[in-house]
Coordinates of C-alpha atoms in Angstrom, one line a residue:
M1 CA -36.4 -27.8 -11.3
R2 CA -35.7 -27.0 -7.6
K3 CA -38.2 -26.1 -5.3
S4 CA -38.5 -23.9 -2.7
Y5 CA -39.6 -24.5 1.1
A6 CA -42.1 -23.8 2.3
V7 CA -41.6 -20.9 4.9
I8 CA -44.3 -18.7 6.1
G9 CA -43.2 -15.7 7.2
A10 CA -40.6 -12.6 5.7
V11 CA -37.1 -12.5 5.5
L12 CA -34.2 -10.3 6.7
A13 CA -32.8 -9.5 3.1
A14 CA -28.8 -8.7 2.9
S15 CA -28.3 -5.3 2.5
L16 CA -25.3 -4.2 0.4
A17 CA -25.4 -1.3 -1.4
L18 CA -24.4 -2.0 -5.0
T19 CA -22.8 0.5 -7.4
A20 CA -24.7 -1.6 -9.6
C21 CA -20.6 -6.5 -23.2
S22 CA -20.2 -11.1 -31.3
G23 CA -16.9 -10.1 -32.2
N24 CA -17.0 -7.7 -35.2
N25 CA -20.4 -7.3 -35.3
N26 CA -22.1 -4.5 -38.1
N27 CA -21.9 -1.8 -36.3
D28 CA -20.8 1.3 -38.3
S29 CA -17.3 2.6 -37.8
G30 CA -16.8 4.2 -33.8
S31 CA -14.8 7.3 -35.2
S32 CA -16.4 10.5 -34.3
A33 CA -17.3 14.2 -34.6
S34 CA -17.7 16.8 -32.7
A35 CA -21.8 17.3 -31.4
S36 CA -24.0 19.9 -30.8
P37 CA -25.8 20.5 -27.6
S38 CA -29.6 19.2 -28.1
A39 CA -33.1 20.1 -26.4
S40 CA -33.8 16.8 -25.1
G41 CA -30.2 16.0 -23.5
S42 CA -26.5 17.6 -24.4
A43 CA -23.8 16.0 -26.4
S44 CA -20.4 17.7 -26.7
P45 CA -17.5 16.7 -27.9
S46 CA -14.0 16.3 -26.2
A47 CA -13.1 19.8 -23.7
S48 CA -10.3 20.4 -26.1
A49 CA -12.6 20.8 -28.8
S50 CA -14.6 22.7 -30.8
A51 CA -18.0 22.9 -31.9
S52 CA -17.1 23.2 -35.2
A53 CA -14.4 20.3 -35.0
S54 CA -14.5 17.8 -38.7
P55 CA -15.0 14.0 -37.4
A56 CA -11.5 13.3 -35.6
A57 CA -9.6 10.0 -36.5
V58 CA -9.3 7.3 -34.0
T59 CA -6.1 5.6 -33.4
G60 CA -5.7 2.4 -35.7
T61 CA -6.9 1.3 -38.5
S62 CA -7.6 -2.9 -37.8
F63 CA -9.9 -3.2 -35.5
E64 CA -11.2 -6.9 -33.2
N65 CA -14.6 -5.6 -31.6
W66 CA -16.3 -6.8 -28.1
G67 CA -19.6 -5.6 -30.0
T68 CA -22.2 -6.4 -27.2
Y69 CA -22.6 -7.0 -23.6
G70 CA -21.5 -10.6 -23.3
F71 CA -18.6 -9.9 -26.2
D72 CA -20.8 -13.0 -29.2
L73 CA -24.5 -12.7 -28.6
N74 CA -24.0 -16.3 -26.9
N75 CA -23.0 -14.4 -24.1
T76 CA -19.9 -16.4 -23.2
R77 CA -17.5 -13.1 -23.1
H78 CA -14.9 -15.6 -24.2
V79 CA -12.2 -13.6 -27.0
P80 CA -9.6 -15.3 -29.1
Y81 CA -6.6 -13.3 -28.4
K82 CA -3.1 -14.8 -27.8
E83 CA -0.9 -11.8 -27.0
I84 CA -1.7 -11.4 -23.4
T85 CA -0.4 -15.0 -21.2
A86 CA -0.1 -16.3 -17.7
D87 CA 3.6 -15.8 -18.6
N88 CA 3.8 -12.0 -19.2
A89 CA 0.7 -10.7 -17.5
N90 CA 2.6 -9.3 -15.0
E91 CA 4.3 -7.0 -17.7
L92 CA 0.2 -5.7 -17.8
G93 CA -0.1 -2.4 -16.7
V94 CA -2.3 1.2 -17.4
V95 CA -2.3 2.8 -20.9
W96 CA -4.8 5.3 -19.8
S97 CA -7.7 5.7 -17.0
A98 CA -9.8 8.1 -17.2
D99 CA -11.8 10.2 -14.3
L100 CA -15.8 10.4 -15.3
K101 CA -16.5 12.8 -12.5
T102 CA -13.5 15.4 -13.9
L103 CA -15.3 14.9 -16.9
D104 CA -18.9 16.1 -15.3
K105 CA -19.3 16.8 -12.3
D106 CA -22.9 15.2 -11.8
V107 CA -21.7 11.7 -12.8
K108 CA -22.8 9.6 -9.6
N109 CA -21.4 7.7 -7.2
G110 CA -21.2 4.5 -8.5
N111 CA -20.7 2.2 -11.9
Q112 CA -22.1 -0.9 -12.8
A113 CA -21.2 0.0 -16.7
Y114 CA -20.0 -2.9 -19.0
P115 CA -18.1 -1.8 -22.0
V116 CA -19.3 -2.0 -25.2
V117 CA -16.0 -1.7 -27.8
V118 CA -16.3 -0.7 -31.4
D119 CA -13.8 0.2 -33.8
G120 CA -11.3 1.6 -31.4
V121 CA -13.6 3.6 -29.7
I122 CA -15.1 2.8 -26.0
Y123 CA -18.7 3.3 -25.3
I124 CA -19.4 3.7 -21.4
S125 CA -22.9 4.5 -19.9
T126 CA -23.2 6.3 -15.9
S127 CA -25.4 5.1 -13.4
G128 CA -27.0 8.6 -13.7
N129 CA -27.1 7.5 -17.5
Q130 CA -24.4 9.7 -19.2
V131 CA -23.1 8.1 -22.2
F132 CA -18.9 8.9 -22.2
A133 CA -17.3 8.1 -25.9
F134 CA -13.2 7.7 -25.9
D135 CA -10.9 6.9 -28.0
A136 CA -9.8 3.0 -27.0
V137 CA -6.1 3.3 -27.3
T138 CA -5.5 7.0 -26.5
G139 CA -8.6 7.9 -24.3
N140 CA -9.2 11.0 -25.8
Q141 CA -13.0 11.7 -25.3
I142 CA -14.5 11.8 -28.5
W143 CA -17.8 13.1 -27.3
H144 CA -20.4 12.7 -24.1
W145 CA -23.7 12.8 -23.8
K146 CA -26.2 13.5 -20.7
P147 CA -29.6 13.7 -19.8
P148 CA -31.8 16.7 -19.3
A149 CA -31.5 18.0 -15.8
E150 CA -35.3 18.1 -15.0
E151 CA -35.6 14.1 -16.3
A152 CA -32.2 13.4 -14.0
A153 CA -34.2 15.1 -10.8
N154 CA -36.7 12.7 -10.9
Y155 CA -34.3 9.4 -10.9
S156 CA -33.9 9.8 -7.0
K157 CA -37.5 7.9 -7.5
A158 CA -35.9 4.3 -8.9
G159 CA -34.7 1.7 -6.7
I160 CA -31.8 1.1 -8.0
I161 CA -29.4 4.4 -9.1
A162 CA -27.4 2.2 -12.4
N163 CA -27.1 1.5 -15.5
R164 CA -25.3 -2.0 -16.9
G165 CA -24.0 -0.3 -20.4
V166 CA -25.4 0.5 -24.1
A167 CA -26.0 -1.0 -27.2
V168 CA -24.2 -0.5 -30.5
G169 CA -26.2 -0.7 -34.3
D170 CA -27.6 0.8 -36.7
G171 CA -25.0 3.5 -36.5
K172 CA -26.3 4.6 -33.0
V173 CA -26.2 3.6 -29.1
F174 CA -28.6 2.8 -27.6
M175 CA -29.5 3.3 -24.1
L176 CA -32.2 2.7 -21.4
T177 CA -33.0 5.1 -18.5
I178 CA -33.9 5.0 -15.1
D179 CA -37.3 6.8 -15.9
C180 CA -37.8 4.4 -18.0
Q181 CA -37.0 5.7 -21.4
L182 CA -35.2 4.4 -24.7
V183 CA -32.4 6.5 -25.9
A184 CA -30.7 6.3 -29.7
L185 CA -27.6 8.4 -29.7
D186 CA -25.7 9.4 -33.0
Q187 CA -22.4 6.7 -33.0
K188 CA -19.9 9.4 -34.4
T189 CA -21.7 12.4 -32.6
G190 CA -23.5 11.7 -29.8
E191 CA -26.0 13.5 -30.6
L192 CA -29.8 12.6 -29.9
V193 CA -31.3 10.8 -32.7
K194 CA -34.5 9.4 -30.6
K195 CA -35.8 8.8 -27.2
V196 CA -39.4 7.3 -26.2
K197 CA -41.2 7.0 -23.4
L198 CA -42.4 2.9 -22.8
S199 CA -44.7 4.2 -21.2
D200 CA -45.8 5.3 -24.8
Y201 CA -46.5 1.9 -25.9
Y202 CA -46.3 0.5 -22.4
P203 CA -48.6 2.2 -20.5
D204 CA -48.1 1.5 -16.5
V205 CA -43.8 1.2 -17.4
T206 CA -43.3 4.4 -15.2
L207 CA -41.5 5.5 -12.4
E208 CA -44.4 6.4 -10.1
N209 CA -45.6 2.6 -11.1
G210 CA -42.8 0.9 -9.3
Y211 CA -40.9 0.5 -12.9
Y212 CA -37.0 1.8 -13.5
E213 CA -34.5 0.5 -16.1
T214 CA -30.7 -0.5 -15.6
T215 CA -30.5 -2.8 -17.8
A216 CA -28.1 -2.8 -21.2
P217 CA -30.2 -3.1 -24.2
L218 CA -28.9 -5.6 -26.9
F219 CA -28.9 -4.7 -30.6
Y220 CA -29.0 -7.5 -32.7
N221 CA -30.8 -7.6 -37.0
G222 CA -32.1 -4.5 -36.3
I223 CA -33.9 -4.9 -33.3
V224 CA -32.9 -3.7 -29.7
Y225 CA -34.5 -5.7 -27.1
I226 CA -35.2 -4.2 -23.5
G227 CA -36.1 -6.5 -20.4
S228 CA -38.4 -4.6 -17.4
S229 CA -34.8 -3.9 -15.4
G230 CA -36.7 -2.6 -12.3
G231 CA -38.7 -2.8 -9.3
D232 CA -40.6 -5.7 -7.6
N233 CA -44.2 -4.9 -6.1
G234 CA -46.7 -4.4 -8.0
V235 CA -45.4 -4.5 -11.9
R236 CA -45.0 -6.6 -14.2
G237 CA -41.8 -7.9 -15.7
F238 CA -41.0 -8.4 -19.0
E239 CA -38.9 -8.7 -22.9
A240 CA -40.0 -6.5 -24.8
A241 CA -38.2 -5.6 -28.9
F242 CA -37.9 -2.6 -30.5
K243 CA -37.0 -1.4 -34.2
A244 CA -33.5 0.1 -34.0
S245 CA -34.6 2.7 -37.2
D246 CA -37.5 4.7 -35.3
L247 CA -37.9 2.9 -32.1
T248 CA -41.5 1.7 -32.6
P249 CA -42.5 -1.7 -31.1
A250 CA -41.1 -4.7 -33.1
W251 CA -43.4 -7.5 -32.0
D252 CA -46.7 -7.8 -31.4
S253 CA -46.8 -7.4 -27.5
P254 CA -43.7 -7.5 -24.9
F255 CA -43.9 -10.9 -23.3
W256 CA -44.9 -10.6 -20.4
T257 CA -43.1 -12.7 -17.3
V258 CA -46.7 -12.2 -15.0
P259 CA -50.1 -12.6 -15.4
P260 CA -51.8 -8.9 -15.6
K261 CA -54.1 -7.8 -13.1
G262 CA -56.2 -9.6 -11.2
Q263 CA -55.4 -13.2 -13.1
D264 CA -54.3 -16.4 -12.5
W265 CA -51.7 -15.9 -9.3
L266 CA -51.3 -12.4 -10.1
A267 CA -54.4 -10.4 -7.5
N268 CA -55.3 -7.1 -7.6
S269 CA -52.5 -5.7 -5.3
K270 CA -50.2 -3.3 -5.6
F271 CA -47.8 -5.5 -3.8
Q272 CA -47.8 -8.8 -6.0
G273 CA -46.5 -9.1 -9.3
G274 CA -42.1 -9.1 -10.0
G275 CA -40.6 -11.2 -12.9
A276 CA -38.0 -8.7 -13.9
V277 CA -35.5 -8.7 -16.8
W278 CA -32.4 -7.9 -14.8
N279 CA -30.1 -8.3 -17.9
P280 CA -29.3 -8.8 -21.7
P281 CA -30.5 -11.9 -23.3
A282 CA -28.5 -14.2 -25.5
I283 CA -29.2 -15.1 -29.3
D284 CA -28.9 -18.2 -31.3
A285 CA -28.1 -16.5 -34.8
E286 CA -28.6 -20.0 -35.7
T287 CA -31.7 -20.7 -34.5
G288 CA -33.2 -17.2 -34.2
I289 CA -33.6 -18.1 -30.3
M290 CA -33.8 -15.8 -27.5
Y291 CA -33.5 -16.8 -24.3
F292 CA -33.5 -14.5 -21.1
A293 CA -33.6 -14.9 -17.4
V294 CA -36.3 -13.8 -14.9
G295 CA -35.9 -12.7 -11.3
N296 CA -38.3 -13.4 -8.7
P297 CA -42.3 -12.9 -7.9
A298 CA -42.8 -10.3 -5.6
P299 CA -43.6 -9.4 -2.6
D300 CA -40.3 -11.4 -1.9
F301 CA -40.2 -13.0 1.0
Y302 CA -44.2 -13.6 1.4
G303 CA -45.6 -15.6 -0.6
A304 CA -49.4 -16.4 0.8
D305 CA -50.9 -14.4 -1.6
R306 CA -49.4 -15.5 -4.7
P307 CA -50.3 -19.2 -4.6
G308 CA -48.4 -22.3 -6.7
A309 CA -45.8 -21.8 -9.0
N310 CA -45.4 -18.2 -9.5
P311 CA -44.7 -19.6 -13.6
Y312 CA -42.0 -17.2 -16.2
T313 CA -40.5 -15.8 -12.0
D314 CA -36.7 -17.6 -11.5
S315 CA -37.1 -18.9 -15.0
V316 CA -35.0 -19.0 -18.3
V317 CA -37.4 -18.6 -21.0
A318 CA -36.8 -19.1 -24.7
V319 CA -38.7 -17.6 -27.2
E320 CA -38.5 -16.7 -31.0
A321 CA -36.5 -12.9 -31.4
A322 CA -38.4 -12.5 -34.6
T323 CA -41.4 -12.2 -32.5
G324 CA -41.4 -12.8 -29.0
K325 CA -43.8 -16.1 -29.3
L326 CA -42.8 -19.0 -26.8
V327 CA -40.3 -21.8 -27.0
W328 CA -39.8 -23.2 -23.9
A329 CA -39.4 -21.9 -20.3
K330 CA -37.7 -23.7 -17.4
Q331 CA -38.4 -22.3 -14.0
E332 CA -35.4 -23.1 -10.9
I333 CA -37.5 -22.0 -8.2
S334 CA -40.6 -22.6 -7.7
H335 CA -43.2 -20.5 -5.6
D336 CA -40.0 -18.0 -4.2
L337 CA -40.2 -16.8 -1.0
W338 CA -36.1 -15.4 -0.9
D339 CA -36.1 -13.5 -3.5
Y340 CA -33.6 -16.0 -5.5
D341 CA -33.3 -14.8 -9.2
A342 CA -32.1 -15.4 -12.2
A343 CA -30.8 -12.2 -12.9
A344 CA -27.5 -13.0 -14.5
S345 CA -27.6 -12.8 -18.4
P346 CA -27.6 -16.8 -19.9
M347 CA -25.0 -18.1 -22.3
I348 CA -25.3 -20.6 -25.2
L349 CA -22.9 -23.2 -25.6
N350 CA -21.5 -25.7 -28.2
A351 CA -20.1 -27.8 -25.5
T352 CA -19.0 -31.5 -24.6
V353 CA -21.9 -33.0 -22.2
K354 CA -21.6 -36.3 -21.7
G355 CA -19.1 -37.2 -23.6
K356 CA -21.4 -35.9 -26.9
K357 CA -20.8 -32.4 -28.4
Q358 CA -24.5 -30.6 -27.4
K359 CA -25.6 -27.3 -27.7
I360 CA -27.2 -26.0 -23.9
V361 CA -28.1 -22.6 -22.5
V362 CA -26.6 -22.1 -19.3
E363 CA -27.3 -20.1 -16.3
G364 CA -26.7 -19.8 -12.7
G365 CA -29.1 -18.1 -10.2
K366 CA -29.1 -16.4 -6.7
S367 CA -30.1 -19.8 -5.1
G368 CA -26.8 -21.0 -5.6
Q369 CA -27.3 -23.4 -8.6
W370 CA -26.3 -23.6 -11.9
F371 CA -29.0 -25.1 -14.5
A372 CA -27.9 -26.3 -18.2
W373 CA -30.9 -26.9 -21.0
D374 CA -30.8 -28.8 -24.1
A375 CA -30.9 -25.0 -26.2
A376 CA -33.3 -26.7 -28.2
T377 CA -36.1 -27.9 -26.5
G378 CA -35.1 -26.9 -23.0
D379 CA -34.6 -30.4 -21.8
V380 CA -32.4 -30.6 -18.5
V381 CA -29.3 -31.3 -18.9
W382 CA -28.0 -30.5 -15.2
D383 CA -30.6 -30.0 -12.8
G384 CA -28.8 -27.6 -10.2
I385 CA -25.4 -28.2 -9.4
P386 CA -24.8 -26.2 -5.9
F387 CA -22.2 -23.3 -6.4
A388 CA -22.6 -21.5 -3.0
K389 CA -23.5 -23.0 0.4
I390 CA -27.4 -23.8 0.7
D391 CA -28.9 -24.3 3.6
H392 CA -32.6 -23.2 4.7
P393 CA -33.1 -23.7 8.7
E394 CA -36.9 -23.3 10.2
P395 CA -37.5 -19.9 10.7
T396 CA -37.7 -18.5 14.5
P397 CA -39.2 -15.3 15.3
E398 CA -36.0 -14.9 17.1
G399 CA -33.8 -15.3 13.2
V400 CA -31.9 -17.8 11.9
L401 CA -29.5 -17.3 9.0
V402 CA -30.5 -18.6 5.8
S403 CA -27.7 -19.6 2.6
P404 CA -27.4 -17.9 0.0
G405 CA -28.7 -14.4 0.5
A406 CA -30.8 -12.1 -1.1
L407 CA -27.8 -11.3 -3.1
G408 CA -26.9 -14.8 -4.6
G409 CA -25.0 -17.3 -5.1
E410 CA -24.8 -15.2 -8.2
N411 CA -26.3 -12.4 -8.8
Y412 CA -26.4 -10.2 -12.0
A413 CA -22.6 -10.6 -12.3
P414 CA -22.0 -13.0 -15.8
E415 CA -20.2 -16.2 -16.1
T416 CA -17.9 -17.1 -18.6
Y417 CA -17.1 -20.4 -20.6
D418 CA -13.5 -21.5 -21.2
P419 CA -13.7 -24.1 -24.8
A420 CA -10.5 -25.2 -24.5
T421 CA -11.0 -26.6 -20.9
N422 CA -14.7 -26.6 -20.8
Y423 CA -15.2 -25.2 -18.2
V424 CA -17.9 -22.8 -17.1
L425 CA -16.2 -19.9 -14.5
I426 CA -19.3 -18.9 -11.8
P427 CA -18.9 -15.6 -9.9
G428 CA -20.3 -15.9 -6.4
V429 CA -22.0 -14.4 -3.4
E430 CA -21.6 -16.1 0.2
Q431 CA -23.7 -13.4 2.2
P432 CA -26.2 -15.2 4.4
M433 CA -29.1 -13.4 5.7
L434 CA -31.5 -13.6 8.9
I435 CA -35.0 -15.1 8.7
K436 CA -37.7 -14.5 10.9
S437 CA -41.3 -16.3 11.3
A438 CA -43.9 -13.6 11.3
K439 CA -45.8 -14.3 14.8
N440 CA -49.0 -13.6 13.4
Q441 CA -51.1 -13.2 9.9
D442 CA -51.1 -9.5 11.0
E443 CA -47.5 -9.1 11.7
A444 CA -46.9 -10.8 7.7
A445 CA -49.7 -8.7 6.3
T446 CA -48.4 -5.2 6.7
P447 CA -50.2 -2.4 4.9
D448 CA -46.3 -0.9 3.6
M449 CA -45.6 -4.1 2.1
P450 CA -46.2 -7.7 2.8
G451 CA -43.9 -9.1 5.9
A452 CA -42.1 -5.7 6.8
K453 CA -43.3 -6.1 10.4
A454 CA -41.3 -9.4 10.5
F455 CA -38.4 -7.5 9.1
G456 CA -37.8 -4.0 10.2
T457 CA -37.1 -2.8 6.6
S458 CA -37.3 -3.7 3.1
M459 CA -34.3 -5.4 2.7
G460 CA -32.4 -6.1 6.2
E461 CA -29.3 -6.9 6.8
T462 CA -26.5 -9.8 7.3
P463 CA -25.5 -9.7 11.3
A464 CA -21.7 -8.1 11.4
D465 CA -20.6 -11.2 13.1
V466 CA -21.2 -12.8 9.8
K467 CA -18.6 -14.2 7.7
T468 CA -19.0 -12.1 3.8
Y469 CA -16.8 -13.0 0.8
G470 CA -17.0 -14.2 -2.7
T471 CA -15.8 -17.5 -5.0
I472 CA -15.5 -17.9 -8.3
T473 CA -16.2 -21.9 -9.2
A474 CA -15.3 -24.4 -12.2
I475 CA -17.8 -26.0 -13.5
D476 CA -16.9 -29.3 -15.8
V477 CA -19.9 -28.8 -18.5
N478 CA -18.7 -32.8 -19.5
T479 CA -19.6 -34.0 -16.4
G480 CA -21.8 -31.5 -14.2
K481 CA -18.9 -31.2 -10.9
Q482 CA -16.8 -28.8 -9.8
A483 CA -13.5 -28.4 -10.7
Y484 CA -12.3 -26.4 -8.1
Q485 CA -12.9 -23.2 -6.0
V486 CA -11.3 -20.2 -5.5
E487 CA -12.2 -18.5 -2.6
T488 CA -12.3 -14.3 -2.2
K489 CA -12.3 -11.8 0.0
D490 CA -15.0 -9.6 -1.0
P491 CA -18.4 -11.0 -3.0
Q492 CA -18.1 -11.5 -6.4
R493 CA -20.3 -9.1 -7.6
G494 CA -18.8 -7.9 -11.6
G495 CA -18.4 -11.2 -13.6
L496 CA -15.7 -12.6 -16.1
T497 CA -13.7 -12.2 -19.2
S498 CA -11.4 -15.5 -20.7
T499 CA -8.9 -15.6 -23.2
D500 CA -7.6 -17.8 -25.9
T501 CA -4.6 -18.0 -23.3
G502 CA -6.3 -19.5 -20.7
L503 CA -7.1 -16.6 -18.5
A504 CA -9.9 -15.0 -16.6
F505 CA -9.6 -11.3 -15.8
F506 CA -12.4 -10.3 -12.6
G507 CA -12.0 -7.2 -10.3
E508 CA -13.0 -7.0 -6.8
L509 CA -14.6 -4.7 -4.3
D510 CA -11.6 -2.9 -3.0
G511 CA -10.5 -1.9 -6.7
K512 CA -7.7 -5.0 -7.7
I513 CA -8.1 -6.4 -10.9
N514 CA -7.2 -9.5 -11.6
A515 CA -5.7 -13.0 -13.9
L516 CA -7.1 -16.3 -13.1
D517 CA -5.3 -19.5 -14.8
I518 CA -8.6 -21.5 -15.7
K519 CA -6.9 -24.4 -15.6
T520 CA -5.7 -24.3 -12.2
G521 CA -7.6 -21.8 -10.8
K522 CA -4.3 -20.0 -9.6
I523 CA -4.6 -15.7 -9.1
V524 CA -1.1 -15.6 -11.7
W525 CA -1.8 -11.4 -11.8
T526 CA -3.5 -8.9 -9.6
F527 CA -3.2 -4.9 -9.8
Q528 CA -4.7 -2.4 -7.4
T529 CA -6.3 0.5 -9.0
S530 CA -7.6 3.3 -7.0
G531 CA -9.0 1.7 -5.0
D532 CA -12.5 2.4 -6.7
N533 CA -14.8 -0.5 -6.3
I534 CA -15.1 -2.8 -9.3
Q535 CA -18.7 -4.4 -10.3
A536 CA -18.5 -4.9 -14.1
A537 CA -16.6 -7.4 -16.1
P538 CA -13.8 -6.3 -18.2
A539 CA -13.9 -6.0 -22.0
I540 CA -11.2 -7.2 -24.2
F541 CA -10.3 -6.4 -27.6
T542 CA -7.5 -5.3 -30.0
V543 CA -6.1 -2.3 -32.1
D544 CA -3.6 -3.1 -35.2
G545 CA -3.4 -6.5 -33.3
K546 CA -2.7 -5.3 -29.8
E547 CA -4.5 -6.9 -26.8
Y548 CA -6.3 -4.3 -24.3
I549 CA -8.5 -5.0 -21.7
T550 CA -10.8 -2.3 -20.4
F551 CA -13.2 -1.5 -17.3
T552 CA -15.1 0.5 -15.1
S553 CA -14.7 0.9 -11.8
G554 CA -17.4 2.9 -9.1
G555 CA -17.5 4.4 -5.4
T556 CA -17.2 8.1 -5.2
K557 CA -14.4 8.4 -8.3
P558 CA -16.3 6.1 -11.0
K559 CA -13.4 5.3 -13.5
V560 CA -12.8 4.1 -16.8
H561 CA -9.4 1.8 -17.1
V562 CA -7.2 0.6 -20.0
F563 CA -4.4 -1.9 -20.0
A564 CA -1.9 -3.6 -22.0
L565 CA 1.6 -5.7 -22.0
G566 CA 3.9 -2.6 -21.4
G567 CA 1.4 0.0 -19.6
D568 CA 2.1 1.6 -16.8
K569 CA 2.8 -0.4 -13.4
T570 CA 2.6 2.0 -10.5
Q571 CA -0.3 0.8 -8.5
G572 CA -3.0 2.5 -6.4
A573 CA -4.5 2.8 -2.6
K574 CA -5.9 -0.7 -1.8
G575 CA -9.6 0.0 -1.6
T576 CA -11.6 -1.1 1.5
A577 CA -14.5 -2.4 -0.6
D578 CA -17.2 -0.1 1.4
T579 CA -19.7 0.3 -1.3
S580 CA -21.8 2.5 1.5
D581 CA -21.4 5.7 -1.1
A582 CA -23.1 4.4 -3.4
H583 CA -26.9 3.3 -4.3
D584 CA -28.5 1.0 -2.3
A585 CA -29.7 -2.0 -4.7
K586 CA -30.7 -5.7 -3.8
K587 CA -29.5 -7.0 -7.6

């Protein structure tokens, strides 16, 4: 565990708007019929289909799926496909793209959705909780669901308007909505099967109390797992489980990451709390243990009113997937004062460590440090290996630059693991924040939010003359040492996906998608899309043996793109990497 520095004061956090997927799992066929409107949200078939159309045949007869957020339950984001190589990557081109706003004018700007692909169908969510199903090969829209307008109108109450994907299983497509509902749609038609308010079971979990949901759920063994992926001040973070069959709780209680109000370090105040679970867990199907990462305590930058280590925050927690019972928990940052969440999903690796095979759990935090623990015991394997600039000078009233900033380090963007090299690739953000010390207690503890006077706003900014950029860092899991680090023009927001041919694919904020040679760190292919920023990692799948790459892009024209060898190589206009048209977010 790395202890935080004792900074008494408030922080000017970086303020950049974020427009912020097991191989063949037990999913039903993705073929689809037309859908009729529902009283609670509406589903529609392709515009060219009629309401009475019979189920359409999806292109292809054999499929290798990207069936969940991280490809497999271990979240490795590594596929065993071999068609696309460093030698032929320059033959990649666009098979099809879909402009989501053209398909529905109510689609919101920005997109952080991680695609899920099952039996030849791509399932994509949008920032405003719409869901699209596309034929993965042709791009034909199969169905489309959108929430009721009166519910969508409330989304503006949330701190972040984003959605990072869906889960598919039990013949359904599951999604969390910004206003804290769990939705189940028919996988074939898009019609609403059921939806529940989380507050039906956990009364405080409402938009009005500071909660909102942005994470993708995870489906495993008949259960849908969700995290409290929104809000810090005054909320109690949790991981929860619901039965896929009827959306009733599968555990006796959620795993709460902070104490009840008025107990332990959580004073009876609307400000204390936090511990959000921003991204899906990893599950070891052999042991039945689930691992999830937990965010920062609140208030984010003022710790005087939340004494002690604030356990479970900034941590990786292991629980029994069937019951939610604690197995172990390890904290990355004690008494966090910088908003250094453990935001990205953990990975489970069967890797060579110090010359021996070992099952480990790894996670990189916004602190700019990468950690590894024994999966069974939680014993430390690698403790806080730095992959970002780390600098915490003593605060002054005038302000000093602190690295990493509140955006990381590694934010929500997922890592990937390449078994051939035994490398973990980490997407990094180099964007320092300005931190000022408060002159007195009154200035530090203001009525609107503790510490707010010292930094002027809830998020602050990075000075305009300070360089910001991204990195991709390769860590050798065997030695715990850095193999190389690649600098990218813009902070890495989306994450990486790797293949058995030694390539890792990732996008950038100016709309480029790249392929990196994992052994050397050399970029071997770059394609400029239409300039919309990319803030989610690709999913890679096959149909009839042919390999496809799909990813989403955001900005003012949210899109879905699919690439394959032999596609259209016509490149688009370079983007500006400006996310000011998106929705402000810090995670």
